[in-house]
Amino acid sequence: MRSKRIYDAYEKIRPDGDTFDAMLREIEEKAGETKTVRRNPLRQAVLIAACLALIAAISGVGYAAYQKWHLPAPESYEPGEMGNLDIHSETDYTGEVIEKPENTEPLTDEYFISEAVEILRSVGLTEVDTDAMTVSRQEHMYWDREEAEVRFVKAEPATTVTFDADSGQFLNLTGIYWSDEGGVACETKEEAEALAKDFYALLPVPQGYVLQSCTEYDEQYWSYDFCREVLEGIYSSYECVRIGINPKTGKLNLCNVFYTPLLDDHEPGDEPLTQQEAEEIALNCGHVNLENHTLQSAELAVVLPNWFFTDDAVANHKASKVTRLCWVLTYENTESEFADIITIDIDYYTGEILGGDMT
């Protein structure tokens, strides 16, 4: 059962003070009907206890369900000159090869430099000039994390490798390698896909994800998304590794790691929201007008809450720490001369509106 259903049901049946007193009087009267001379105090106590236990059980279920996850208020931030990034420091390193220190806490610049060089070598980017580096310590305000970015300043093209500064987790590699020469490294789409899979296996990223999509931007930039299957047939784009390759040069152009985990706290017996129930919630949302809009699609998907269409919506908010399974309802005003599409994300188990979008 969904938490709201249980809570609403409990609120409807919970006895008030007068009703509770009447229940106790009725129990006392029934306990005395059969034995007016010798009242059995034990039987009376058992009946009262049973009544109280039933009420407590209902209250306990309602309270437990009510305590399940719900969308917390967002934390906002003030964008700076670098947008989402707040750079604390930038330190230059030149010359000799830096050896990777062991058991450093907190993780040092030298640690991240050696990790970055190792990653470049593992994917065959050995031509990157590693004689000069700049390490930026920065806060990514949207993702609410501290980062260490290693930038190889002499590299052509510019090449950066970014890590989570606290955990050391690899987050990003960027180096766009173009070619004006003839010939191609990957003559077929199958060869390009195999190359992307090879890079995925070589990088220090979560393994076991499934290749879900390929986007061919142009002849020299193809992007592949490897995503975690959270339920049968449902994949999360927020537990995902994006691999960008140049099929002409055979080089790795980009890797992005997304790692906002799915929080699925439903228990056996919890009933998910039906599509009809989700539509009713959307139509009764006080923050969006669906007049003249027609439902175009309803799909179950993993969503990163963004607070849109809620009382707490703010412009610059930090990303949610978890993703949720949602009904994603897409409505369109087909009579409009301009794009008029509204999507609403409704939690699959709680029925809470978690966000959406307007285009």
PDB file of N, CA, C and O in Angstrom, residues 212-274:
ATOM      1  N   GLN A 212      22.703   1.509 -24.070  1.00  0.00           N
ATOM      2  CA  GLN A 212      21.312   1.863 -24.291  1.00  0.00           C
ATOM      3  C   GLN A 212      21.069   2.721 -25.517  1.00  0.00           C
ATOM      4  O   GLN A 212      20.005   2.672 -26.119  1.00  0.00           O
ATOM      5  N   SER A 213      22.040   3.548 -25.867  1.00  0.00           N
ATOM      6  CA  SER A 213      21.785   4.454 -26.989  1.00  0.00           C
ATOM      7  C   SER A 213      23.091   4.906 -27.626  1.00  0.00           C
ATOM      8  O   SER A 213      24.151   4.876 -27.000  1.00  0.00           O
ATOM      9  N   CYS A 214      22.960   5.321 -28.867  1.00  0.00           N
ATOM     10  CA  CYS A 214      24.073   5.939 -29.588  1.00  0.00           C
ATOM     11  C   CYS A 214      23.532   7.158 -30.322  1.00  0.00           C
ATOM     12  O   CYS A 214      22.507   7.077 -31.008  1.00  0.00           O
ATOM     13  N   THR A 215      24.220   8.290 -30.153  1.00  0.00           N
ATOM     14  CA  THR A 215      23.841   9.511 -30.856  1.00  0.00           C
ATOM     15  C   THR A 215      24.984   9.906 -31.776  1.00  0.00           C
ATOM     16  O   THR A 215      26.103  10.134 -31.316  1.00  0.00           O
ATOM     17  N   GLU A 216      24.712   9.978 -33.076  1.00  0.00           N
ATOM     18  CA  GLU A 216      25.730  10.354 -34.052  1.00  0.00           C
ATOM     19  C   GLU A 216      25.586  11.851 -34.346  1.00  0.00           C
ATOM     20  O   GLU A 216      24.729  12.260 -35.124  1.00  0.00           O
ATOM     21  N   TYR A 217      26.436  12.659 -33.687  1.00  0.00           N
ATOM     22  CA  TYR A 217      26.327  14.109 -33.857  1.00  0.00           C
ATOM     23  C   TYR A 217      26.857  14.536 -35.230  1.00  0.00           C
ATOM     24  O   TYR A 217      26.273  15.391 -35.894  1.00  0.00           O
ATOM     25  N   ASP A 218      27.992  14.011 -35.624  1.00  0.00           N
ATOM     26  CA  ASP A 218      28.538  14.226 -36.957  1.00  0.00           C
ATOM     27  C   ASP A 218      29.499  13.078 -37.233  1.00  0.00           C
ATOM     28  O   ASP A 218      29.574  12.120 -36.461  1.00  0.00           O
ATOM     29  N   GLU A 219      30.245  13.150 -38.315  1.00  0.00           N
ATOM     30  CA  GLU A 219      31.093  12.025 -38.685  1.00  0.00           C
ATOM     31  C   GLU A 219      32.266  11.808 -37.726  1.00  0.00           C
ATOM     32  O   GLU A 219      32.906  10.753 -37.755  1.00  0.00           O
ATOM     33  N   GLN A 220      32.523  12.794 -36.853  1.00  0.00           N
ATOM     34  CA  GLN A 220      33.660  12.654 -35.941  1.00  0.00           C
ATOM     35  C   GLN A 220      33.282  12.700 -34.459  1.00  0.00           C
ATOM     36  O   GLN A 220      34.160  12.807 -33.607  1.00  0.00           O
ATOM     37  N   TYR A 221      31.996  12.604 -34.165  1.00  0.00           N
ATOM     38  CA  TYR A 221      31.627  12.558 -32.744  1.00  0.00           C
ATOM     39  C   TYR A 221      30.374  11.722 -32.572  1.00  0.00           C
ATOM     40  O   TYR A 221      29.278  12.149 -32.942  1.00  0.00           O
ATOM     41  N   TRP A 222      30.545  10.533 -31.981  1.00  0.00           N
ATOM     42  CA  TRP A 222      29.436   9.652 -31.664  1.00  0.00           C
ATOM     43  C   TRP A 222      29.449   9.397 -30.165  1.00  0.00           C
ATOM     44  O   TRP A 222      30.503   9.141 -29.571  1.00  0.00           O
ATOM     45  N   SER A 223      28.273   9.442 -29.562  1.00  0.00           N
ATOM     46  CA  SER A 223      28.144   9.310 -28.107  1.00  0.00           C
ATOM     47  C   SER A 223      27.344   8.056 -27.761  1.00  0.00           C
ATOM     48  O   SER A 223      26.266   7.825 -28.319  1.00  0.00           O
ATOM     49  N   TYR A 224      27.878   7.259 -26.823  1.00  0.00           N
ATOM     50  CA  TYR A 224      27.239   6.010 -26.399  1.00  0.00           C
ATOM     51  C   TYR A 224      26.939   6.077 -24.908  1.00  0.00           C
ATOM     52  O   TYR A 224      27.811   6.445 -24.113  1.00  0.00           O
ATOM     53  N   ASP A 225      25.709   5.712 -24.523  1.00  0.00           N
ATOM     54  CA  ASP A 225      25.310   5.705 -23.122  1.00  0.00           C
ATOM     55  C   ASP A 225      25.186   4.273 -22.611  1.00  0.00           C
ATOM     56  O   ASP A 225      24.394   3.478 -23.150  1.00  0.00           O
ATOM     57  N   PHE A 226      25.963   3.963 -21.562  1.00  0.00           N
ATOM     58  CA  PHE A 226      25.876   2.680 -20.873  1.00  0.00           C
ATOM     59  C   PHE A 226      25.165   2.929 -19.543  1.00  0.00           C
ATOM     60  O   PHE A 226      25.655   3.702 -18.713  1.00  0.00           O
ATOM     61  N   CYS A 227      23.998   2.305 -19.327  1.00  0.00           N
ATOM     62  CA  CYS A 227      23.157   2.617 -18.175  1.00  0.00           C
ATOM     63  C   CYS A 227      22.880   1.373 -17.327  1.00  0.00           C
ATOM     64  O   CYS A 227      22.866   0.247 -17.839  1.00  0.00           O
ATOM     65  N   ARG A 228      22.618   1.608 -16.044  1.00  0.00           N
ATOM     66  CA  ARG A 228      22.258   0.509 -15.149  1.00  0.00           C
ATOM     67  C   ARG A 228      20.790   0.155 -15.330  1.00  0.00           C
ATOM     68  O   ARG A 228      19.932   1.044 -15.363  1.00  0.00           O
ATOM     69  N   GLU A 229      20.520  -1.135 -15.425  1.00  0.00           N
ATOM     70  CA  GLU A 229      19.142  -1.608 -15.494  1.00  0.00           C
ATOM     71  C   GLU A 229      18.631  -1.744 -14.064  1.00  0.00           C
ATOM     72  O   GLU A 229      19.038  -2.637 -13.325  1.00  0.00           O
ATOM     73  N   VAL A 230      17.744  -0.836 -13.655  1.00  0.00           N
ATOM     74  CA  VAL A 230      17.278  -0.816 -12.268  1.00  0.00           C
ATOM     75  C   VAL A 230      16.092  -1.751 -12.054  1.00  0.00           C
ATOM     76  O   VAL A 230      15.889  -2.288 -10.965  1.00  0.00           O
ATOM     77  N   LEU A 231      15.273  -1.921 -13.088  1.00  0.00           N
ATOM     78  CA  LEU A 231      14.202  -2.905 -13.133  1.00  0.00           C
ATOM     79  C   LEU A 231      14.206  -3.497 -14.531  1.00  0.00           C
ATOM     80  O   LEU A 231      14.811  -2.922 -15.442  1.00  0.00           O
ATOM     81  N   GLU A 232      13.547  -4.605 -14.697  1.00  0.00           N
ATOM     82  CA  GLU A 232      13.556  -5.240 -16.011  1.00  0.00           C
ATOM     83  C   GLU A 232      13.032  -4.278 -17.080  1.00  0.00           C
ATOM     84  O   GLU A 232      11.900  -3.815 -17.028  1.00  0.00           O
ATOM     85  N   GLY A 233      13.899  -3.943 -18.003  1.00  0.00           N
ATOM     86  CA  GLY A 233      13.517  -3.061 -19.105  1.00  0.00           C
ATOM     87  C   GLY A 233      13.550  -1.583 -18.773  1.00  0.00           C
ATOM     88  O   GLY A 233      13.237  -0.757 -19.629  1.00  0.00           O
ATOM     89  N   ILE A 234      13.927  -1.221 -17.548  1.00  0.00           N
ATOM     90  CA  ILE A 234      13.980   0.191 -17.155  1.00  0.00           C
ATOM     91  C   ILE A 234      15.422   0.535 -16.771  1.00  0.00           C
ATOM     92  O   ILE A 234      16.008  -0.100 -15.884  1.00  0.00           O
ATOM     93  N   TYR A 235      15.968   1.550 -17.428  1.00  0.00           N
ATOM     94  CA  TYR A 235      17.371   1.922 -17.261  1.00  0.00           C
ATOM     95  C   TYR A 235      17.458   3.350 -16.724  1.00  0.00           C
ATOM     96  O   TYR A 235      16.622   4.191 -17.032  1.00  0.00           O
ATOM     97  N   SER A 236      18.487   3.604 -15.931  1.00  0.00           N
ATOM     98  CA  SER A 236      18.648   4.928 -15.333  1.00  0.00           C
ATOM     99  C   SER A 236      19.724   5.719 -16.064  1.00  0.00           C
ATOM    100  O   SER A 236      20.872   5.267 -16.166  1.00  0.00           O
ATOM    101  N   SER A 237      19.362   6.880 -16.550  1.00  0.00           N
ATOM    102  CA  SER A 237      20.342   7.768 -17.176  1.00  0.00           C
ATOM    103  C   SER A 237      21.150   8.522 -16.129  1.00  0.00           C
ATOM    104  O   SER A 237      22.055   9.288 -16.474  1.00  0.00           O
ATOM    105  N   TYR A 238      20.840   8.302 -14.846  1.00  0.00           N
ATOM    106  CA  TYR A 238      21.586   8.939 -13.759  1.00  0.00           C
ATOM    107  C   TYR A 238      22.543   7.974 -13.077  1.00  0.00           C
ATOM    108  O   TYR A 238      23.285   8.368 -12.180  1.00  0.00           O
ATOM    109  N   GLU A 239      22.530   6.717 -13.484  1.00  0.00           N
ATOM    110  CA  GLU A 239      23.581   5.763 -13.163  1.00  0.00           C
ATOM    111  C   GLU A 239      24.077   5.288 -14.514  1.00  0.00           C
ATOM    112  O   GLU A 239      23.665   4.250 -15.027  1.00  0.00           O
ATOM    113  N   CYS A 240      24.969   6.079 -15.084  1.00  0.00           N
ATOM    114  CA  CYS A 240      25.250   5.991 -16.515  1.00  0.00           C
ATOM    115  C   CYS A 240      26.688   6.418 -16.785  1.00  0.00           C
ATOM    116  O   CYS A 240      27.227   7.300 -16.109  1.00  0.00           O
ATOM    117  N   VAL A 241      27.288   5.795 -17.780  1.00  0.00           N
ATOM    118  CA  VAL A 241      28.606   6.196 -18.275  1.00  0.00           C
ATOM    119  C   VAL A 241      28.453   6.558 -19.747  1.00  0.00           C
ATOM    120  O   VAL A 241      28.004   5.736 -20.551  1.00  0.00           O
ATOM    121  N   ARG A 242      28.800   7.798 -20.079  1.00  0.00           N
ATOM    122  CA  ARG A 242      28.688   8.272 -21.462  1.00  0.00           C
ATOM    123  C   ARG A 242      30.082   8.279 -22.100  1.00  0.00           C
ATOM    124  O   ARG A 242      31.000   8.932 -21.595  1.00  0.00           O
ATOM    125  N   ILE A 243      30.199   7.564 -23.202  1.00  0.00           N
ATOM    126  CA  ILE A 243      31.464   7.457 -23.912  1.00  0.00           C
ATOM    127  C   ILE A 243      31.337   8.155 -25.253  1.00  0.00           C
ATOM    128  O   ILE A 243      30.467   7.815 -26.067  1.00  0.00           O
ATOM    129  N   GLY A 244      32.199   9.153 -25.494  1.00  0.00           N
ATOM    130  CA  GLY A 244      32.210   9.841 -26.779  1.00  0.00           C
ATOM    131  C   GLY A 244      33.459   9.456 -27.553  1.00  0.00           C
ATOM    132  O   GLY A 244      34.574   9.565 -27.034  1.00  0.00           O
ATOM    133  N   ILE A 245      33.287   8.985 -28.780  1.00  0.00           N
ATOM    134  CA  ILE A 245      34.431   8.576 -29.593  1.00  0.00           C
ATOM    135  C   ILE A 245      34.440   9.332 -30.912  1.00  0.00           C
ATOM    136  O   ILE A 245      33.420   9.880 -31.347  1.00  0.00           O
ATOM    137  N   ASN A 246      35.607   9.353 -31.525  1.00  0.00           N
ATOM    138  CA  ASN A 246      35.738   9.850 -32.894  1.00  0.00           C
ATOM    139  C   ASN A 246      35.936   8.626 -33.786  1.00  0.00           C
ATOM    140  O   ASN A 246      37.005   8.012 -33.783  1.00  0.00           O
ATOM    141  N   PRO A 247      34.908   8.208 -34.524  1.00  0.00           N
ATOM    142  CA  PRO A 247      35.040   6.999 -35.341  1.00  0.00           C
ATOM    143  C   PRO A 247      36.058   7.139 -36.469  1.00  0.00           C
ATOM    144  O   PRO A 247      36.511   6.134 -37.019  1.00  0.00           O
ATOM    145  N   LYS A 248      36.441   8.376 -36.783  1.00  0.00           N
ATOM    146  CA  LYS A 248      37.424   8.591 -37.844  1.00  0.00           C
ATOM    147  C   LYS A 248      38.839   8.369 -37.326  1.00  0.00           C
ATOM    148  O   LYS A 248      39.655   7.692 -37.972  1.00  0.00           O
ATOM    149  N   THR A 249      39.133   8.927 -36.151  1.00  0.00           N
ATOM    150  CA  THR A 249      40.485   8.788 -35.591  1.00  0.00           C
ATOM    151  C   THR A 249      40.615   7.560 -34.684  1.00  0.00           C
ATOM    152  O   THR A 249      41.718   7.107 -34.399  1.00  0.00           O
ATOM    153  N   GLY A 250      39.473   7.053 -34.196  1.00  0.00           N
ATOM    154  CA  GLY A 250      39.518   5.948 -33.252  1.00  0.00           C
ATOM    155  C   GLY A 250      39.884   6.381 -31.851  1.00  0.00           C
ATOM    156  O   GLY A 250      40.233   5.539 -31.006  1.00  0.00           O
ATOM    157  N   LYS A 251      39.820   7.688 -31.578  1.00  0.00           N
ATOM    158  CA  LYS A 251      40.210   8.228 -30.279  1.00  0.00           C
ATOM    159  C   LYS A 251      38.998   8.393 -29.357  1.00  0.00           C
ATOM    160  O   LYS A 251      37.866   8.597 -29.815  1.00  0.00           O
ATOM    161  N   LEU A 252      39.274   8.322 -28.059  1.00  0.00           N
ATOM    162  CA  LEU A 252      38.267   8.666 -27.054  1.00  0.00           C
ATOM    163  C   LEU A 252      38.201  10.172 -26.938  1.00  0.00           C
ATOM    164  O   LEU A 252      39.206  10.839 -26.668  1.00  0.00           O
ATOM    165  N   ASN A 253      37.015  10.728 -27.140  1.00  0.00           N
ATOM    166  CA  ASN A 253      36.827  12.176 -27.058  1.00  0.00           C
ATOM    167  C   ASN A 253      36.310  12.625 -25.706  1.00  0.00           C
ATOM    168  O   ASN A 253      36.574  13.754 -25.283  1.00  0.00           O
ATOM    169  N   LEU A 254      35.549  11.757 -25.061  1.00  0.00           N
ATOM    170  CA  LEU A 254      34.899  12.193 -23.822  1.00  0.00           C
ATOM    171  C   LEU A 254      34.431  10.984 -23.025  1.00  0.00           C
ATOM    172  O   LEU A 254      34.074   9.953 -23.590  1.00  0.00           O
ATOM    173  N   CYS A 255      34.437  11.137 -21.715  1.00  0.00           N
ATOM    174  CA  CYS A 255      33.750  10.190 -20.828  1.00  0.00           C
ATOM    175  C   CYS A 255      33.132  10.979 -19.691  1.00  0.00           C
ATOM    176  O   CYS A 255      33.826  11.761 -19.028  1.00  0.00           O
ATOM    177  N   ASN A 256      31.847  10.797 -19.482  1.00  0.00           N
ATOM    178  CA  ASN A 256      31.144  11.406 -18.345  1.00  0.00           C
ATOM    179  C   ASN A 256      30.532  10.305 -17.495  1.00  0.00           C
ATOM    180  O   ASN A 256      29.915   9.374 -18.030  1.00  0.00           O
ATOM    181  N   VAL A 257      30.697  10.420 -16.178  1.00  0.00           N
ATOM    182  CA  VAL A 257      30.130   9.438 -15.262  1.00  0.00           C
ATOM    183  C   VAL A 257      29.021  10.109 -14.461  1.00  0.00           C
ATOM    184  O   VAL A 257      29.249  11.126 -13.790  1.00  0.00           O
ATOM    185  N   PHE A 258      27.810   9.546 -14.529  1.00  0.00           N
ATOM    186  CA  PHE A 258      26.668  10.032 -13.757  1.00  0.00           C
ATOM    187  C   PHE A 258      26.363   8.984 -12.686  1.00  0.00           C
ATOM    188  O   PHE A 258      26.275   7.799 -12.992  1.00  0.00           O
ATOM    189  N   TYR A 259      26.186   9.431 -11.441  1.00  0.00           N
ATOM    190  CA  TYR A 259      26.040   8.428 -10.374  1.00  0.00           C
ATOM    191  C   TYR A 259      25.109   8.878  -9.254  1.00  0.00           C
ATOM    192  O   TYR A 259      25.432   8.835  -8.085  1.00  0.00           O
ATOM    193  N   THR A 260      23.912   9.298  -9.618  1.00  0.00           N
ATOM    194  CA  THR A 260      22.890   9.579  -8.609  1.00  0.00           C
ATOM    195  C   THR A 260      22.022   8.333  -8.464  1.00  0.00           C
ATOM    196  O   THR A 260      21.279   7.977  -9.382  1.00  0.00           O
ATOM    197  N   PRO A 261      22.100   7.641  -7.312  1.00  0.00           N
ATOM    198  CA  PRO A 261      21.467   6.320  -7.195  1.00  0.00           C
ATOM    199  C   PRO A 261      19.948   6.390  -7.061  1.00  0.00           C
ATOM    200  O   PRO A 261      19.387   7.377  -6.582  1.00  0.00           O
ATOM    201  N   LEU A 262      19.309   5.307  -7.490  1.00  0.00           N
ATOM    202  CA  LEU A 262      17.864   5.162  -7.315  1.00  0.00           C
ATOM    203  C   LEU A 262      17.559   4.794  -5.873  1.00  0.00           C
ATOM    204  O   LEU A 262      18.149   3.858  -5.335  1.00  0.00           O
ATOM    205  N   LEU A 263      16.658   5.530  -5.247  1.00  0.00           N
ATOM    206  CA  LEU A 263      16.151   5.170  -3.918  1.00  0.00           C
ATOM    207  C   LEU A 263      14.789   4.507  -4.112  1.00  0.00           C
ATOM    208  O   LEU A 263      13.818   5.161  -4.478  1.00  0.00           O
ATOM    209  N   ASP A 264      14.752   3.214  -3.879  1.00  0.00           N
ATOM    210  CA  ASP A 264      13.503   2.460  -3.983  1.00  0.00           C
ATOM    211  C   ASP A 264      13.226   1.873  -2.604  1.00  0.00           C
ATOM    212  O   ASP A 264      13.770   0.840  -2.244  1.00  0.00           O
ATOM    213  N   ASP A 265      12.393   2.550  -1.832  1.00  0.00           N
ATOM    214  CA  ASP A 265      12.142   2.126  -0.447  1.00  0.00           C
ATOM    215  C   ASP A 265      10.788   1.444  -0.286  1.00  0.00           C
ATOM    216  O   ASP A 265      10.293   1.297   0.829  1.00  0.00           O
ATOM    217  N   HIS A 266      10.178   1.028  -1.404  1.00  0.00           N
ATOM    218  CA  HIS A 266       8.878   0.371  -1.262  1.00  0.00           C
ATOM    219  C   HIS A 266       9.082  -1.027  -0.673  1.00  0.00           C
ATOM    220  O   HIS A 266      10.137  -1.646  -0.830  1.00  0.00           O
ATOM    221  N   GLU A 267       8.071  -1.500   0.023  1.00  0.00           N
ATOM    222  CA  GLU A 267       8.129  -2.775   0.713  1.00  0.00           C
ATOM    223  C   GLU A 267       7.170  -3.773   0.060  1.00  0.00           C
ATOM    224  O   GLU A 267       6.269  -3.381  -0.678  1.00  0.00           O
ATOM    225  N   PRO A 268       7.381  -5.079   0.313  1.00  0.00           N
ATOM    226  CA  PRO A 268       6.446  -6.069  -0.234  1.00  0.00           C
ATOM    227  C   PRO A 268       5.010  -5.739   0.165  1.00  0.00           C
ATOM    228  O   PRO A 268       4.727  -5.451   1.323  1.00  0.00           O
ATOM    229  N   GLY A 269       4.128  -5.750  -0.786  1.00  0.00           N
ATOM    230  CA  GLY A 269       2.731  -5.402  -0.511  1.00  0.00           C
ATOM    231  C   GLY A 269       2.381  -3.975  -0.876  1.00  0.00           C
ATOM    232  O   GLY A 269       1.202  -3.643  -0.996  1.00  0.00           O
ATOM    233  N   ASP A 270       3.378  -3.110  -1.044  1.00  0.00           N
ATOM    234  CA  ASP A 270       3.090  -1.743  -1.481  1.00  0.00           C
ATOM    235  C   ASP A 270       2.530  -1.766  -2.897  1.00  0.00           C
ATOM    236  O   ASP A 270       3.050  -2.453  -3.774  1.00  0.00           O
ATOM    237  N   GLU A 271       1.480  -1.019  -3.100  1.00  0.00           N
ATOM    238  CA  GLU A 271       0.838  -0.980  -4.412  1.00  0.00           C
ATOM    239  C   GLU A 271       1.302   0.248  -5.186  1.00  0.00           C
ATOM    240  O   GLU A 271       1.170   1.368  -4.706  1.00  0.00           O
ATOM    241  N   PRO A 272       1.847   0.061  -6.372  1.00  0.00           N
ATOM    242  CA  PRO A 272       2.266   1.223  -7.161  1.00  0.00           C
ATOM    243  C   PRO A 272       1.068   1.986  -7.694  1.00  0.00           C
ATOM    244  O   PRO A 272      -0.045   1.463  -7.771  1.00  0.00           O
ATOM    245  N   LEU A 273       1.314   3.194  -8.067  1.00  0.00           N
ATOM    246  CA  LEU A 273       0.294   4.057  -8.641  1.00  0.00           C
ATOM    247  C   LEU A 273      -0.100   3.536 -10.024  1.00  0.00           C
ATOM    248  O   LEU A 273       0.755   3.141 -10.812  1.00  0.00           O
ATOM    249  N   THR A 274      -1.378   3.512 -10.320  1.00  0.00           N
ATOM    250  CA  THR A 274      -1.812   3.179 -11.676  1.00  0.00           C
ATOM    251  C   THR A 274      -1.682   4.424 -12.546  1.00  0.00           C
ATOM    252  O   THR A 274      -1.610   5.555 -12.046  1.00  0.00           O
TER     253      THR A 274
END
